[in-house]
Coordinates of C-alpha atoms in Angstrom, one line a residue:
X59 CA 28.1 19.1 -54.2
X60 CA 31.0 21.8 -55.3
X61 CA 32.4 23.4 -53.0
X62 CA 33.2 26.8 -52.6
X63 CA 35.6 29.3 -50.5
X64 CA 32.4 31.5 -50.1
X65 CA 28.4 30.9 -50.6
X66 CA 27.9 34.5 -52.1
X67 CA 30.3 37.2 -53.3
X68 CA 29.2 40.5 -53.8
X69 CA 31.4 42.9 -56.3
X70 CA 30.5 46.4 -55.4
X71 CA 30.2 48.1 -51.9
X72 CA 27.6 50.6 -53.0
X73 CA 24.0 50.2 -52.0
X74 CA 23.1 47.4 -53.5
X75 CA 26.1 45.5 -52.8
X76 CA 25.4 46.5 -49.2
X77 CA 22.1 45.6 -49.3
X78 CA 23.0 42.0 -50.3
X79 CA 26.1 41.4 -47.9
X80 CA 24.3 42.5 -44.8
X81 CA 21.0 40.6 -45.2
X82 CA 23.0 37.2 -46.8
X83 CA 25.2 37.6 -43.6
X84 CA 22.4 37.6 -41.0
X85 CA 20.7 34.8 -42.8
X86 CA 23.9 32.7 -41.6
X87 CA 25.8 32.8 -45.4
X88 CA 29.2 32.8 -45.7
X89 CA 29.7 36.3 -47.8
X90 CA 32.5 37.8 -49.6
X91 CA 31.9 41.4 -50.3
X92 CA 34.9 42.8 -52.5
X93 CA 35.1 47.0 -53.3
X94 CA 37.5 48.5 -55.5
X95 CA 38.2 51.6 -53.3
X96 CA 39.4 51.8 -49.8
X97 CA 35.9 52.5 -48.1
X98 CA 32.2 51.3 -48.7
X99 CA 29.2 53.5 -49.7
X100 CA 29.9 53.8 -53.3
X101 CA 29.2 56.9 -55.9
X102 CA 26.1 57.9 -53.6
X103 CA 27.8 58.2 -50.6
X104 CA 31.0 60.1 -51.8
X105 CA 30.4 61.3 -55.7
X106 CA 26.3 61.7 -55.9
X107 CA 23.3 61.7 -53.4
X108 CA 25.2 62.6 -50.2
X109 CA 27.3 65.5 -51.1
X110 CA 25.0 67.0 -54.3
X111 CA 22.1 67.1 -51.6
X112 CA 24.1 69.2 -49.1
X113 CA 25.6 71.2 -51.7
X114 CA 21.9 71.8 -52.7
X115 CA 20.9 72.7 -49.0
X116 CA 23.7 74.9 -48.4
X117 CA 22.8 76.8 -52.1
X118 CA 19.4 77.1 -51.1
X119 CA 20.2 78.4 -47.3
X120 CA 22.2 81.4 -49.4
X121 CA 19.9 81.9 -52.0
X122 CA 17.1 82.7 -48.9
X123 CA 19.7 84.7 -47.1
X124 CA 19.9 87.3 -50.5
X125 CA 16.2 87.1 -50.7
X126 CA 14.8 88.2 -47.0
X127 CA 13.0 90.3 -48.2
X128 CA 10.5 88.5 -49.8
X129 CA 10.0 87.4 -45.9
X130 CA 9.5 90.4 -44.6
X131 CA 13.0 90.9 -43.0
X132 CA 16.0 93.7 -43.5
X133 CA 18.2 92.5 -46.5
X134 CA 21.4 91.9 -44.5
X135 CA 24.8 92.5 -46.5
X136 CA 25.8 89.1 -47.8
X137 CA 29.3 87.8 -48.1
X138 CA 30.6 86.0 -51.1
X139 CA 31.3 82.2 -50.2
X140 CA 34.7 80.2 -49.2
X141 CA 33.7 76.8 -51.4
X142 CA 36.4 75.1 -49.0
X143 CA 34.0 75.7 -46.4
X144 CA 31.3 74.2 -48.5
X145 CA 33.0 71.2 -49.5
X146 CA 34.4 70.8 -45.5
X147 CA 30.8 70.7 -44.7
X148 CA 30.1 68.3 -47.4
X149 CA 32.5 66.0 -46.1
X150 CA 31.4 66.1 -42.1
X151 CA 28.2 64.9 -43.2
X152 CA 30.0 62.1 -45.8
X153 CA 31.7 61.0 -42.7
X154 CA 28.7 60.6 -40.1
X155 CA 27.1 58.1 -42.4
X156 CA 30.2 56.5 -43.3
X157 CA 30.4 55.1 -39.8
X158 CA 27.0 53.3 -41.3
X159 CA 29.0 52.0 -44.3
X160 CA 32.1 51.0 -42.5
X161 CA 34.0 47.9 -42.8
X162 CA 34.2 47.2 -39.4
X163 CA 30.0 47.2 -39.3
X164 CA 30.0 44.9 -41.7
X165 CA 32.4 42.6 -40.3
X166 CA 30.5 42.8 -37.0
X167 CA 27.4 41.6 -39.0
X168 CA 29.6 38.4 -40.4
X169 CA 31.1 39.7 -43.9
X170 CA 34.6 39.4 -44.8
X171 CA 35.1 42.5 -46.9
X172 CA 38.4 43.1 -49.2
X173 CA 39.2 45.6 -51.4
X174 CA 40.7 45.8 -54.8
X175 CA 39.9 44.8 -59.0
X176 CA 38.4 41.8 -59.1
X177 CA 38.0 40.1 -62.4
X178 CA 36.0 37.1 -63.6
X179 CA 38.1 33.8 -64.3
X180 CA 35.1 31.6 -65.3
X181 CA 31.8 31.3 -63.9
X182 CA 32.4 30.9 -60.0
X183 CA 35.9 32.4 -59.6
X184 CA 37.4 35.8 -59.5
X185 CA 41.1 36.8 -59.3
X186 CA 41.6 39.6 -57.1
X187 CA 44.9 41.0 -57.3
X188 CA 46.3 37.2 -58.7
X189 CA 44.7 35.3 -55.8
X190 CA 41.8 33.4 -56.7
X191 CA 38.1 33.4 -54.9
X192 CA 35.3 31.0 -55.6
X193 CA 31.6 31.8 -54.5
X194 CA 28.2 29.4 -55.2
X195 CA 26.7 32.3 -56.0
X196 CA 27.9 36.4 -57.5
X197 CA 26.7 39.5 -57.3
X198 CA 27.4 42.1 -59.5
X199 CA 26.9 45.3 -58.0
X200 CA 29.9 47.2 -59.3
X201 CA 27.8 50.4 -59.7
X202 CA 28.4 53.0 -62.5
X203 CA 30.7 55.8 -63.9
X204 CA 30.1 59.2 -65.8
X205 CA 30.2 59.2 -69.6
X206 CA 32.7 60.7 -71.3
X207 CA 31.8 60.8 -75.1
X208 CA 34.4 61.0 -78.1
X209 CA 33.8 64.9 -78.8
X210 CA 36.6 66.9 -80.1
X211 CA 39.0 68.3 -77.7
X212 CA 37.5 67.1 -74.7
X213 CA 39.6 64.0 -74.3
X214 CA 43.0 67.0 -73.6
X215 CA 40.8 69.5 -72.1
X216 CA 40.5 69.7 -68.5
X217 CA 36.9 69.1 -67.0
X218 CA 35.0 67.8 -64.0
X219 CA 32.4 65.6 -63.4
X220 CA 30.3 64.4 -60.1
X221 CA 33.5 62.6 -58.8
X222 CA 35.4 66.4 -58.7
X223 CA 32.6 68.8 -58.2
X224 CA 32.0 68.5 -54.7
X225 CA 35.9 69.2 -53.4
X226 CA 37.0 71.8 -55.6
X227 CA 39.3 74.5 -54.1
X228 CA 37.3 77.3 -55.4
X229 CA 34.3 78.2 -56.3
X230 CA 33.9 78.8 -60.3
X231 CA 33.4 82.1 -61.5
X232 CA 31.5 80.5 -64.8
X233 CA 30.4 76.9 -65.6
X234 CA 29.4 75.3 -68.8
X235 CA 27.3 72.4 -67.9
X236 CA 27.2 69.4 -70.6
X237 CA 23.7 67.8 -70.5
X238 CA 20.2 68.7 -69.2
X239 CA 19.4 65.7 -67.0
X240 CA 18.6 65.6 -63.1
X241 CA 22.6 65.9 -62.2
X242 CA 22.9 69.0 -64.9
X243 CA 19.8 70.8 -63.5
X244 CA 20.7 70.1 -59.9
X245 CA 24.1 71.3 -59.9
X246 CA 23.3 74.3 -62.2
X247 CA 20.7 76.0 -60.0
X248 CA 23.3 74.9 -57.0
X249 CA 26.3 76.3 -58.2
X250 CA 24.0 79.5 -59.8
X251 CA 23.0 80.4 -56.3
X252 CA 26.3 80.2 -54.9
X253 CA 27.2 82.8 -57.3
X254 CA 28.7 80.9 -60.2
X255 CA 27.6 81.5 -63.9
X256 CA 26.3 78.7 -65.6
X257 CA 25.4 77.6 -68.9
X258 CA 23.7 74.7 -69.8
X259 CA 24.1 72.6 -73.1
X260 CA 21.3 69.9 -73.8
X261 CA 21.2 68.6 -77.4
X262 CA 17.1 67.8 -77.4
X263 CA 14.4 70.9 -76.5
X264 CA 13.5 69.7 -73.4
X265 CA 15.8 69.4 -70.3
X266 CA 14.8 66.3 -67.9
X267 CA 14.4 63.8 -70.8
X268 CA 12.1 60.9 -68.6
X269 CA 9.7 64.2 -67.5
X270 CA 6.6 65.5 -68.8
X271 CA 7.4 68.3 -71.0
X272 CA 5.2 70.2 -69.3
X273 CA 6.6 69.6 -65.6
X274 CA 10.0 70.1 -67.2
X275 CA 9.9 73.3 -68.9
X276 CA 8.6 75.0 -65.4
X277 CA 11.7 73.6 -63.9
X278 CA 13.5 75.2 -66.6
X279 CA 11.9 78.6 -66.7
X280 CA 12.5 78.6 -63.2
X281 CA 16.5 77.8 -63.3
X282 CA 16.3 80.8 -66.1
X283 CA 14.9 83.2 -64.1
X284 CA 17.4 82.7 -61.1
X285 CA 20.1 83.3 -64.0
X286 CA 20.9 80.2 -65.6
X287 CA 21.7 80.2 -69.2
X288 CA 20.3 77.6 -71.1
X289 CA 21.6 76.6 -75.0
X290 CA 18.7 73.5 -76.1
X291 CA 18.6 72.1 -79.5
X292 CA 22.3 72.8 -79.5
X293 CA 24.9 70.2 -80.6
X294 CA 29.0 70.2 -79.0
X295 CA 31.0 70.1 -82.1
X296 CA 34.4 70.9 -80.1
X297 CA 36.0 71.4 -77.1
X298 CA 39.2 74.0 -76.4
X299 CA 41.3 74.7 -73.6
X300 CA 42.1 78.6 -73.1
X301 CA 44.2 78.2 -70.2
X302 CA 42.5 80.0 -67.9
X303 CA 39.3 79.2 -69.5
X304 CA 37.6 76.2 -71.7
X305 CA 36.2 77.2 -74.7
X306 CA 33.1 74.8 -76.3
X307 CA 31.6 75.6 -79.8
X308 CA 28.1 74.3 -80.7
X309 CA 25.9 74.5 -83.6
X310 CA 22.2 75.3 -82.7
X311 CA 19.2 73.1 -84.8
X312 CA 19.2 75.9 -87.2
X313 CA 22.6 75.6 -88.2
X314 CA 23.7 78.6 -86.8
X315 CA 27.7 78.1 -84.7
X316 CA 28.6 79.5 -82.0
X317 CA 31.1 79.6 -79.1
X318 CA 31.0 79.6 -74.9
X319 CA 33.2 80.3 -72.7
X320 CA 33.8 79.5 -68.9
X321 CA 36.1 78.3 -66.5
X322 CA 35.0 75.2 -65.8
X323 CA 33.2 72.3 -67.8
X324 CA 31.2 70.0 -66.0
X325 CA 30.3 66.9 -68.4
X326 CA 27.3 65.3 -67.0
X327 CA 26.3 63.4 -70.1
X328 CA 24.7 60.3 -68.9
X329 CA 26.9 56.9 -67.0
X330 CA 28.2 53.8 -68.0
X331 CA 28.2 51.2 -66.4
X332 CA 31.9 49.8 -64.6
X333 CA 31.7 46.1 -66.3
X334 CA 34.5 46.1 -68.9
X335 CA 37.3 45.9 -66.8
X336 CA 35.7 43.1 -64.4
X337 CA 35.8 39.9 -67.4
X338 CA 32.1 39.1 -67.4
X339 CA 32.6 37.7 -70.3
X340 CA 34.9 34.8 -68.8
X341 CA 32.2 34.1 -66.7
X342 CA 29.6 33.4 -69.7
X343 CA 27.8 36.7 -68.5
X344 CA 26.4 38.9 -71.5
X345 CA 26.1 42.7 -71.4
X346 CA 26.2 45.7 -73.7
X347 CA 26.7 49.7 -73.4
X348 CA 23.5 49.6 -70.9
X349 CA 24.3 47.1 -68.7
X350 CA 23.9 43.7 -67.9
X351 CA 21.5 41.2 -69.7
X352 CA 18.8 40.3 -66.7
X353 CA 15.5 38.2 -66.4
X354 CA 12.8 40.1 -64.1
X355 CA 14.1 37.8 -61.4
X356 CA 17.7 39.9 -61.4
X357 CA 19.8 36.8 -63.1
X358 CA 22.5 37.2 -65.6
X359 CA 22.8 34.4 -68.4
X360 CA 24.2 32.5 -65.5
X361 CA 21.4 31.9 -63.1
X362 CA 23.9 31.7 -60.7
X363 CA 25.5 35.0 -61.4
X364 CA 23.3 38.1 -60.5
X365 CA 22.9 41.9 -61.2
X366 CA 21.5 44.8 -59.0
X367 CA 22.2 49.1 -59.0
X368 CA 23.5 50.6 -61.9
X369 CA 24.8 48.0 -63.7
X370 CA 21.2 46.5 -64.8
X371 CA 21.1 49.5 -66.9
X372 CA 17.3 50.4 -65.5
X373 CA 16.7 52.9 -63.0
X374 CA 19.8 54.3 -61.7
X375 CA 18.7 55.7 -58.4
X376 CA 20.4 54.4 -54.9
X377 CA 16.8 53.2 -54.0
X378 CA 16.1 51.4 -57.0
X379 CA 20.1 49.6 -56.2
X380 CA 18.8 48.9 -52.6
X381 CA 15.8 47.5 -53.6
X382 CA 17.3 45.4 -56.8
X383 CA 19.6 44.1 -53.5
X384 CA 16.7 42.7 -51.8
X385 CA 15.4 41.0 -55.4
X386 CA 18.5 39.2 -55.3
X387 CA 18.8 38.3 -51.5
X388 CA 15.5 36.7 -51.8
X389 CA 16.6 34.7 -54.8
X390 CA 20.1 33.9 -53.9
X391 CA 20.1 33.3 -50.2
X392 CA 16.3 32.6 -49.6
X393 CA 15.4 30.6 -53.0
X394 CA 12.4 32.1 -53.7
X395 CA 11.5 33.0 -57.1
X396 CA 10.9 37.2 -56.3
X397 CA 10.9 39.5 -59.5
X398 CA 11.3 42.8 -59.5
X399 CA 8.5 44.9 -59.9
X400 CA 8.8 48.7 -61.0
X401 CA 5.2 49.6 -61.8
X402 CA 5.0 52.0 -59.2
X403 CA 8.7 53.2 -58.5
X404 CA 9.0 56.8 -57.5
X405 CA 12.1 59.4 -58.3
X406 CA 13.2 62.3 -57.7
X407 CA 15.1 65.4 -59.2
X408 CA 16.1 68.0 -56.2
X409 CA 16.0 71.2 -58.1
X410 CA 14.2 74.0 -56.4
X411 CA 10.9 73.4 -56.6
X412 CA 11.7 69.7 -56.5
X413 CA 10.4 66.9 -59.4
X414 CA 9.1 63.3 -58.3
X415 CA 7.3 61.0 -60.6
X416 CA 5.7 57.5 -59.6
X417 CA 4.6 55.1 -61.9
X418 CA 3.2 56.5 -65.8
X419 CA 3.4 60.3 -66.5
X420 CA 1.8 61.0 -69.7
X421 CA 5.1 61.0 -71.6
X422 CA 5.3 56.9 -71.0
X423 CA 1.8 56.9 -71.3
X424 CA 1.3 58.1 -74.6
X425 CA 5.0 55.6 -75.4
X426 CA 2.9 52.7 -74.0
X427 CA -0.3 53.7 -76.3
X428 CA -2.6 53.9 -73.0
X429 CA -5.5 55.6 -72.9
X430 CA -5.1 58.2 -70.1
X431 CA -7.2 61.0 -68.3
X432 CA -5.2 64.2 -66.4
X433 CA -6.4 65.5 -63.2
X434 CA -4.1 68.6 -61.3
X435 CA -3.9 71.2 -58.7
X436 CA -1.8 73.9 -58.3
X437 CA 0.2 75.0 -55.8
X438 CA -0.7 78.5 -56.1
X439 CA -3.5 77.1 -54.1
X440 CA -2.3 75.5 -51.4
X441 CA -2.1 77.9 -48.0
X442 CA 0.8 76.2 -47.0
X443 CA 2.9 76.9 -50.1
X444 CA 1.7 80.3 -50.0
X445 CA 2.8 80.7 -46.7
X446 CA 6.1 79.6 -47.3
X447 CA 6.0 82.3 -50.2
X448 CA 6.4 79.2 -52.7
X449 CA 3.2 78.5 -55.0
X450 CA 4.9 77.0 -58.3
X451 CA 4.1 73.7 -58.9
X452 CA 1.8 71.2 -59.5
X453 CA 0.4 68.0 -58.7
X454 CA -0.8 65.7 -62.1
X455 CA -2.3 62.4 -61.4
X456 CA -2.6 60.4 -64.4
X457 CA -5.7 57.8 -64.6
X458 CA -6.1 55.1 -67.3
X459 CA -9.4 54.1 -69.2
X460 CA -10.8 52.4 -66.2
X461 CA -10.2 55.4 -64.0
X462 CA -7.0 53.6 -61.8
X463 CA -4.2 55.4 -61.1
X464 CA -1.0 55.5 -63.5
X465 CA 1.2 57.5 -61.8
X466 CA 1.6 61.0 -60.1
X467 CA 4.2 63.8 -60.4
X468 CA 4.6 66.6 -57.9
X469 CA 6.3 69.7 -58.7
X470 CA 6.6 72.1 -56.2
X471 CA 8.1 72.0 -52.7
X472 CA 9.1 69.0 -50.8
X473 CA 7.5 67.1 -53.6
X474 CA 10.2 64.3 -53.2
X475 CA 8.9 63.6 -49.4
X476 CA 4.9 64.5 -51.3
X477 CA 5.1 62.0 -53.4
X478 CA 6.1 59.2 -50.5
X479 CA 2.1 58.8 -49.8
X480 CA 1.2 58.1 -53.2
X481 CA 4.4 55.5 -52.9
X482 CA 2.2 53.9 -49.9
X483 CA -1.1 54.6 -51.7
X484 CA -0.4 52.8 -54.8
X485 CA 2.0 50.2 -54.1
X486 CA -0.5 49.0 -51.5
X487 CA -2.9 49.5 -53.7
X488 CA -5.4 52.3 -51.8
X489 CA -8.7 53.1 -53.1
X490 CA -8.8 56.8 -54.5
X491 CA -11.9 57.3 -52.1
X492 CA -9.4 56.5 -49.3
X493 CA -7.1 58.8 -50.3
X494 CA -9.9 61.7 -51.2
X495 CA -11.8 60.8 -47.1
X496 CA -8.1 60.9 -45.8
X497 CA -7.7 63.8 -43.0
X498 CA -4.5 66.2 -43.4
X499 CA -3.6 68.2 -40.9
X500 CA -4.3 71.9 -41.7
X501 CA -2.0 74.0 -43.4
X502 CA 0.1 71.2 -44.8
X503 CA 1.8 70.9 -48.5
X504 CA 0.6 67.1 -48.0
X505 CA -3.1 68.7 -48.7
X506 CA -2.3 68.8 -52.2
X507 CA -3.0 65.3 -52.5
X508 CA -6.1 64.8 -51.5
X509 CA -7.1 67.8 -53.4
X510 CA -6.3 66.6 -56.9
X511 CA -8.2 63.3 -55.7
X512 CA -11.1 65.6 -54.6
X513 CA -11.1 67.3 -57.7
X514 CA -11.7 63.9 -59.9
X515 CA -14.1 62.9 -57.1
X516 CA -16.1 66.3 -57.4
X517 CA -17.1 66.0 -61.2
X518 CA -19.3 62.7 -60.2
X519 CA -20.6 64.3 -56.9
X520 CA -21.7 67.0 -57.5
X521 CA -23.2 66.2 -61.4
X522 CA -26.3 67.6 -62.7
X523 CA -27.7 63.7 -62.2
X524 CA -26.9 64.0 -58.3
X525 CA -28.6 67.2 -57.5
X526 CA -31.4 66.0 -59.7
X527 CA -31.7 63.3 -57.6
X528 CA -31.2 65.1 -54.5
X529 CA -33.9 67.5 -55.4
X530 CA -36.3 65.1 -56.1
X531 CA -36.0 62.8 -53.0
X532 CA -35.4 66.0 -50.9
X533 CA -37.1 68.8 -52.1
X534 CA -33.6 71.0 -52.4
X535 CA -34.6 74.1 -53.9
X536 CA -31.5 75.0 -55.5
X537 CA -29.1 78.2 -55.6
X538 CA -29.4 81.4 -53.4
X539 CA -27.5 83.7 -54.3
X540 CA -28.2 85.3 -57.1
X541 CA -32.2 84.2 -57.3
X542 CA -35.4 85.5 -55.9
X543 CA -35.8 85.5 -52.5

């Protein structure tokens, strides 16, 4: 049997690399995990979930401070912000969850961790700064970076993307935002509430691409009415530096040119995934723009040779990378033939009201050619939103042709932690009369869900055939109000 300086080597210290190097560890593997920067937690931790989402509460905490009246309260006088003491507080809570991600956990738990580029020799060997590792078995976990396409000027023009916008000095005055997915969206309405004027540029007519057009539009007339300036069906032809602004011209779908101006240009156009400078290739291990080639069981073209996070080019969500890392433990350490399964897999975009899908909206639906029936409920009728003076929103659970569920999306408030029970519901499979004799506690958002349930449920209850039965067994006489007494 060959023998090898490690059993598994993970590339990548993000989640998924994580993932894998903590659970191979415990199961009594010898594990290499190998990151390219001086820390663990990858782009979540230090360029995307961590610091967006505390950006986002920190916009939203100021946006309710200029609005107290809605609540009832005196409108105090509000300050304009120091984004230094933004981004400080950004980084105090980076650093309480690094502790989580540190090096020396994950040595305690068994791993040797080094740092550095790592590049494929052949197919059980890296070189890592000249020296040369051998593992039975890789991981490749090396996570993703933001796309930069070829347009015009923007190669010499200064601009940001996730990896900058967190730890600027300043806060912009003006911000032209290239894009209209989840990162776009988030940090427009962000940045717009902390007083910065945005415009966003999104090629296509609908912002948030994967959602129902339906869903996303009310996300986008929201963002518009809180003062965010949106360009769709435009096209970047060129890119300009001013100086002491960036100039971008665009051409609308009619034809029609024309320029905008700002201070700062965020491109948020999509990621690519960080495999070209790591030789997969050497290692007989195929890829293209997406990612890497994998069966459902997470292997590359060499069995041996695995992929989980951003690299497989799928769903490009720290969840989705920390469950792709337990695919591959249970392949790679355990043996056991696990595919990954993403029927029911749930996201989230954190705008304000918030976005989460599970499973089919109608948009993949209709893709898929499935026959599909809608059922909703607003928020505008939930007590609890209207209590906490938010009512937009609304829950759509999709059915097939044999009346089981598709998927669900929630727009409105706290829909990302709303959505967890359908998560629960159907991944274990739950009968929708479960869900519709379930018991919430009153006034909760959570109510919403067994509403829409209640509302499929009420068309068969309470049918003309029921009550004609009803009547007959028990001698019902029908509706008061309104009749002869």
């Amino acid at each position: 049997m060959a023998k090898f300086d490690y059993d598994i080597g993970i590339l990548g210290g993000g989640s998924a690399g994580l993932t894998v190097a903590a659970g191979a560890a415990q199961f009594g593997a010898k594990t290499l995990l190998i990151e390219k920067e001086k820390v663990l937690g990858g782009d979540c931790l230090h360029y995307g979930c961590v610091p967006s989402k505390t950006l986002i509460k920190t916009a939203h905490v100021y946006h309710l401070m200029k609005n107290a009246a809605r609540f009832g309260l005196p409108q105090p006088e509000i300050q304009p912000i120091d984004f230094r003491d933004v981004a400080n507080r950004i980084k105090s809570v980076i650093s309480v969850i690094q502790e989580h991600d540190s090096v020396k956990r994950f040595c305690s738990l068994g791993v040797k961790v080094e740092s550095g580029n790592a590049v494929f020799t052949d197919e059980h060997t890296v070189s890592l700064d000249g020296r040369k590792i051998t593992a039975g078995s890789w991981v490749i976990a090396t996570g993703s970076s933001p796309s930069v396409p070829k347009i015009a000027g923007l190669g010499s023009t200064p601009c940001i993307t996730n990896r900058d916008i967190f730890y600027l000095d300043s806060l912009p005055k003006s911000m032209i935002i290239l894009g209209g997915g989840p990162i776009s969206t988030e940090m427009a309405q962000a940045f717009s509430r902390l007083g910065t004027r945005v415009s966003v540029i999104q090629r296509s007519g609908q912002i948030l691409g994967r959602e129902d057009s339906d869903m996303a539009d009310a996300v986008l007339q929201n963002l518009r009415a809180e003062g965010v300036e949106f360009h769709l069906n435009t096209a970047i032809e060129s890119v300009k530096d001013l100086g002491g602004e960036r100039e971008v011209t665009v051409r609308t779908k009619d034809g029609e040119a024309a320029i905008i101006r700002a201070e700062t240009i965020l491109v948020a156009l999509g990621r690519e995934p960080n495999l070209r400078t790591l030789g997969p290739e050497n290692a007989g291990v195929d890829y293209d723009g997406k990612g890497l080639k994998l069966d459902s069981r997470l292997r590359t073209t060499q069995k041996h040779i695995f992929g989980a996070g951003d690299v497989t080019g799928a769903y490009q969500f720290t969840h989705a990378a920390g469950y792709e890392g337990g695919v591959v433990l249970t392949n790679a350490i355990l043996h056991l033939p696990r595919r990954a399964d993403y029927t029911f897999f749930p996201w989230c975009t954190y705008t304000d009201p918030e976005l989460a899908s599970i499973g089919m909206n109608e948009t993949a639906a209709r893709a898929a050619g499935v026959q599909y029936a809608v059922w909703t409920e607003e928020f505008k009728m939930n007590d609890r939103g209207l209590a906490e003076g938010e009512g937009l929103g609304r829950i759509k659970l999709v059915l097939d042709a044999k009346e089981k569920p598709l998927g669900v999306q929630i727009l409105g408030l706290h829909a990302g932690e709303l959505i967890s029970e359908w998560v629960a519901a159907l991944n274990g499979k739950v009968k929708l009369s479960a869900l519709a004799g379930a018991v919430h506690p009153y006034p909760t958002l959570a109510e919403i869900n067994k509403r829409v349930v209640g509302n499929y449920f009420s068309g068969k209850i309470f049918s003309d055939k029921v009550r004609k039965t009803l009547k007959f067994f028990f001698s019902l006489r029908g509706r008061a109000c309104g009749s002869e007494q």
